[in-house]
Coordinates of C-alpha atoms in Angstrom, one line a residue:
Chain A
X25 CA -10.5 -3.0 -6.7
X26 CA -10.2 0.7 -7.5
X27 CA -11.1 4.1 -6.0
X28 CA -14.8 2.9 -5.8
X29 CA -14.2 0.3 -3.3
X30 CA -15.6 0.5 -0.1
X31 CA -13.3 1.1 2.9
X32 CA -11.4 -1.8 4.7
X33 CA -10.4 -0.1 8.1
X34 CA -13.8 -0.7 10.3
X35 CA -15.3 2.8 11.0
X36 CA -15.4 2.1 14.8
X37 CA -11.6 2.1 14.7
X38 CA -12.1 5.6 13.2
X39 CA -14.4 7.1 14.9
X40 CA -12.6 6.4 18.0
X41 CA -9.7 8.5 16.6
X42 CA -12.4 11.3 15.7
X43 CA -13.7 11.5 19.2
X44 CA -10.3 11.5 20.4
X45 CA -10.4 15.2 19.1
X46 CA -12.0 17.7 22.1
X47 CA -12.9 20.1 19.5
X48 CA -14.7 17.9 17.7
X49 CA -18.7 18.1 18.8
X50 CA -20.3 15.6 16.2
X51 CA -19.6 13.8 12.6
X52 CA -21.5 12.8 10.7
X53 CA -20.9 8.8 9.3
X54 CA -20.0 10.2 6.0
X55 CA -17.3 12.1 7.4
X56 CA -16.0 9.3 9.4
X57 CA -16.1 6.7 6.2
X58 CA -14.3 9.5 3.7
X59 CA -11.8 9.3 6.6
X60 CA -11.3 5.9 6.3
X61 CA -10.7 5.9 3.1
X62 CA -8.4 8.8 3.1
X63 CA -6.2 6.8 5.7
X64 CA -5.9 3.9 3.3
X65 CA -4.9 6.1 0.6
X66 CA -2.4 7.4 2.4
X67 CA -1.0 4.3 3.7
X68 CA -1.0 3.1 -0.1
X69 CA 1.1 6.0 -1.0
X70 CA 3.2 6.3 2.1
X71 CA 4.4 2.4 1.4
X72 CA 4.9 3.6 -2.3
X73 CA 7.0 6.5 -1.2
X74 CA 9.4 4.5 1.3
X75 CA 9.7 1.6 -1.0
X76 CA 11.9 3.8 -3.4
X77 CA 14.5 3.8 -0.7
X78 CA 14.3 0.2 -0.6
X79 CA 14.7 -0.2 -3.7
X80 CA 18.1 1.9 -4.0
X81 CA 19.4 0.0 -0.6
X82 CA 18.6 -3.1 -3.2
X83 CA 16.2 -4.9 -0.8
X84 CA 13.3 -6.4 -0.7
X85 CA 12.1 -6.0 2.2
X86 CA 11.0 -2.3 3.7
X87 CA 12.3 -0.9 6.6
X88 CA 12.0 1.6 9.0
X89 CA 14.4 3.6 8.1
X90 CA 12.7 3.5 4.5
X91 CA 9.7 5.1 6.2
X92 CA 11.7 7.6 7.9
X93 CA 13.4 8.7 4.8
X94 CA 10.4 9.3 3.1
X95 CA 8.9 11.3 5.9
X96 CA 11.9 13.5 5.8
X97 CA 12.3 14.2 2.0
X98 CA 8.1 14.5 1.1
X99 CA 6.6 18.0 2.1
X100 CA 3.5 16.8 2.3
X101 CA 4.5 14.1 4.9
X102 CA 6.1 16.9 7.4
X103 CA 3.1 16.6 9.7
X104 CA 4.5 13.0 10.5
X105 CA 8.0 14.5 12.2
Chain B
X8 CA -10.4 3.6 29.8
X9 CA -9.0 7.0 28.2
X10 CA -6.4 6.0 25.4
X11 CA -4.3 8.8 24.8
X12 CA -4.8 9.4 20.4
X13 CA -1.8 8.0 19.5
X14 CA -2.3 5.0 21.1
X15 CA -5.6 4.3 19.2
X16 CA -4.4 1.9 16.1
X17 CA -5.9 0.8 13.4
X18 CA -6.1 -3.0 13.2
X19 CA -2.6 -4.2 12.2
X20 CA -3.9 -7.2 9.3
X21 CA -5.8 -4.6 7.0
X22 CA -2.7 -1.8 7.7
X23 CA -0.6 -5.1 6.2
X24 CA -3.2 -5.7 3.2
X25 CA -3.2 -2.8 2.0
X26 CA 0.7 -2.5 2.4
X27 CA 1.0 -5.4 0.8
X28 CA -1.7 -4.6 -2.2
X29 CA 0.7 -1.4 -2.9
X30 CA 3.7 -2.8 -3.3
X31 CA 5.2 -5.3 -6.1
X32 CA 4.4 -8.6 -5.5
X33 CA 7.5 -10.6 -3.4
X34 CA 8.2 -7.5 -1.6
X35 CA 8.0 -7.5 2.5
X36 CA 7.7 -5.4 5.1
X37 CA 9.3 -5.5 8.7
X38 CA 7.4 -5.4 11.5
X39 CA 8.8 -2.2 12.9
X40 CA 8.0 -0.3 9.1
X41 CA 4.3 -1.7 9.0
X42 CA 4.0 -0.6 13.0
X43 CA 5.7 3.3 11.8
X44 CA 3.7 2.9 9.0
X45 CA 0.1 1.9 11.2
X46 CA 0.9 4.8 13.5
X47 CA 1.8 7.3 11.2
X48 CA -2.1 6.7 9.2
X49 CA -3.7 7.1 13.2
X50 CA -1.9 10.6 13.3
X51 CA -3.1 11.2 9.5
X52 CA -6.9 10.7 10.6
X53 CA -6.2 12.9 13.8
X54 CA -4.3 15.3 11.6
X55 CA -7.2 15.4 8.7
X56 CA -10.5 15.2 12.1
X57 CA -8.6 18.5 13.4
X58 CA -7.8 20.4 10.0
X59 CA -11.8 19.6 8.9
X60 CA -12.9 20.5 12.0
X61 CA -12.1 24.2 11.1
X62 CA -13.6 23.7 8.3
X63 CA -17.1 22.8 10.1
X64 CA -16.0 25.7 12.6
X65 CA -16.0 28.5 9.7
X66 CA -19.1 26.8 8.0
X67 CA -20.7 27.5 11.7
X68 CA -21.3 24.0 12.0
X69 CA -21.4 21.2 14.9
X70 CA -21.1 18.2 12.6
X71 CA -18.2 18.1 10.8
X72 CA -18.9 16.3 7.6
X73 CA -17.8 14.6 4.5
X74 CA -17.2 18.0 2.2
X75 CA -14.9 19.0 5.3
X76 CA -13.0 15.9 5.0
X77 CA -12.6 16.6 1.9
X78 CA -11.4 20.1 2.1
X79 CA -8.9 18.6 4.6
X80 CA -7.4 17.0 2.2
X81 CA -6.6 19.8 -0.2
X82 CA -5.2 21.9 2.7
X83 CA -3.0 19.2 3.2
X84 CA -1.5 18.4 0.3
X85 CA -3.2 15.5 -0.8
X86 CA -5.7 17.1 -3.2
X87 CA -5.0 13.8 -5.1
X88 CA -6.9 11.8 -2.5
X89 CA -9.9 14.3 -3.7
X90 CA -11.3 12.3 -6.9
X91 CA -11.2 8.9 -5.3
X92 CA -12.2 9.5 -2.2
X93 CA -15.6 11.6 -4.4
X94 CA -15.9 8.2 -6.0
X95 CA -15.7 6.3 -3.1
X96 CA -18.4 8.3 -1.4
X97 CA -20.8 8.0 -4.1
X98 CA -21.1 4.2 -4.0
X99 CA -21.0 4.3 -0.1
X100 CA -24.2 7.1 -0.3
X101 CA -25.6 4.9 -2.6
X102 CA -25.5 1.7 -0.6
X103 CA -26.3 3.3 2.5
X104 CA -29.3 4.3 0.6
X105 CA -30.3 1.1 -0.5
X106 CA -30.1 -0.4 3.4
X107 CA -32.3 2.6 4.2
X108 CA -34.8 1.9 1.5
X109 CA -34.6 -1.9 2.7
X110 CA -35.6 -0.8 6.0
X111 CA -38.3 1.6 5.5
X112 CA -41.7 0.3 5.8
X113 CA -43.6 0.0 2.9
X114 CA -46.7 2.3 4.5
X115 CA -44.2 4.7 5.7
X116 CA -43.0 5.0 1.6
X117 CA -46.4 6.6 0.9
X118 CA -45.6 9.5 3.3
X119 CA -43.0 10.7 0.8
X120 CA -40.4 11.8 3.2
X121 CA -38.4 13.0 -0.3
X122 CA -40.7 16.0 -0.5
X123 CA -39.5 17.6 2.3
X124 CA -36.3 17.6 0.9
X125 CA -37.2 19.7 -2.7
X126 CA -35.3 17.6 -5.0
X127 CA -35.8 18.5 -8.2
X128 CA -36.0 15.5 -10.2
X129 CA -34.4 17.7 -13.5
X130 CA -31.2 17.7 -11.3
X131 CA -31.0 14.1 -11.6
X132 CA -27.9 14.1 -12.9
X133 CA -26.6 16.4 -10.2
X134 CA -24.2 14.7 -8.3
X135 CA -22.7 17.5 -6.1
X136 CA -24.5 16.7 -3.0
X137 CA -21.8 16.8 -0.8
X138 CA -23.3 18.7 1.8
X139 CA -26.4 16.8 1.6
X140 CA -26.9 14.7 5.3
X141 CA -29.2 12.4 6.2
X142 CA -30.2 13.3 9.7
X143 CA -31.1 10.0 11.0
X144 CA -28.0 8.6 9.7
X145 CA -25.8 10.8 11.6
X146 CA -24.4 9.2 14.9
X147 CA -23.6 11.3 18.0
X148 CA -20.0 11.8 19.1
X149 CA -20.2 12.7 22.3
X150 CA -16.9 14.6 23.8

């Protein structure tokens, strides 16, 4: 476990989002693999993020509205609204 | 079949794992905060393909490529993504180079494809290669 470890989302799954893009000619497998790992990353520290509301709503289990909440009050989450 | 981008998820049981893995141990997640959650990392990639794009686009290049991604990130915010993900790409360049080796023949070896690419061996220790691509290992995305 750790930054060094490999990514777990399969590539195909990401390079189908990368195509997805019209103004994207070519990328390279490198590219598509550092995106991969960026996405888990950020799904590590969006989970983080939301489970601070959780955890003043005293539950244990994270909810939507956790999600939401940490959309709205991170800046660097404003692309999601 | 054309999926429109946001329909294209990423598969639900890893989005979970890694949920899971970054979050205290007993904790759960609904099924309607790991779906928003699953969704929200599809737009991410989208977001982070289209903001590196430019950044192959000023570099007056086709292919967009790892250093991109990686430039991405720090116009988005998440320069903390930067070190890991570095990391990360070293051991993945490192065991896609080891396959590669595997599958070269062993006459082929003696044409020394690594002279055409001037490596010095003093810069050994040079890791900054980012922009370093291995033609043959590229795939086509055709759009």
């Amino acid at each position: 476990p750790g930054p060094s470890r490999l990514a777990r989302l399969p590539l195909a799954r990401v390079k189908a989002l990368v195509k997805a893009d019209p103004d994207v000619t070519v990328a390279s497998q490198e590219a598509v693999f550092v995106l991969a790992r960026a996405a888990e990353l950020f799904v590590e520290t969006i989970s983080k993020d939301a489970y601070v509301y959780a955890q003043q709503g005293k539950r244990k289990t994270l909810q939507r509205k956790d999600l939401d909440n940490a959309i709205e009050a991170i800046d660097e989450f404003a692309f999601l609204e | 079949m054309a999926e429109r981008p946001e329909d294209l998820n990423l598969p639900n049981a890893v989005i979970t794992r890694i949920i899971k893995e970054a979050l205290p141990d007993g904790v759960n997640i609904s099924k309607e905060a790991r779906s928003a959650i699953s969704r929200a990392a599809s737009v991410f990639v989208l977001y982070a393909t289209s903001c590196a794009n430019n950044f192959a686009m000023k570099g007056k290049r086709k292919m967009l490529n790892a250093g991109d991604v990686l430039s991405a990130m720090e116009e988005m915010e998440f320069q903390r993504f930067v070190t890991p993900l570095k990391e990360s790409l070293e051991v993945y360049r490192r065991e896609q180079k080891g396959k590669k080796e595997a599958r070269k023949d062993k006459d082929k070896k003696a044409d020394s494809e690594e002279q055409d690419k001037s490596r010095e061996e003093d810069n050994d220790d040079d890791d900054e290669r980012i922009e370093e691509e291995e033609p043959n290992e590229e795939e086509e995305v055709d759009n």
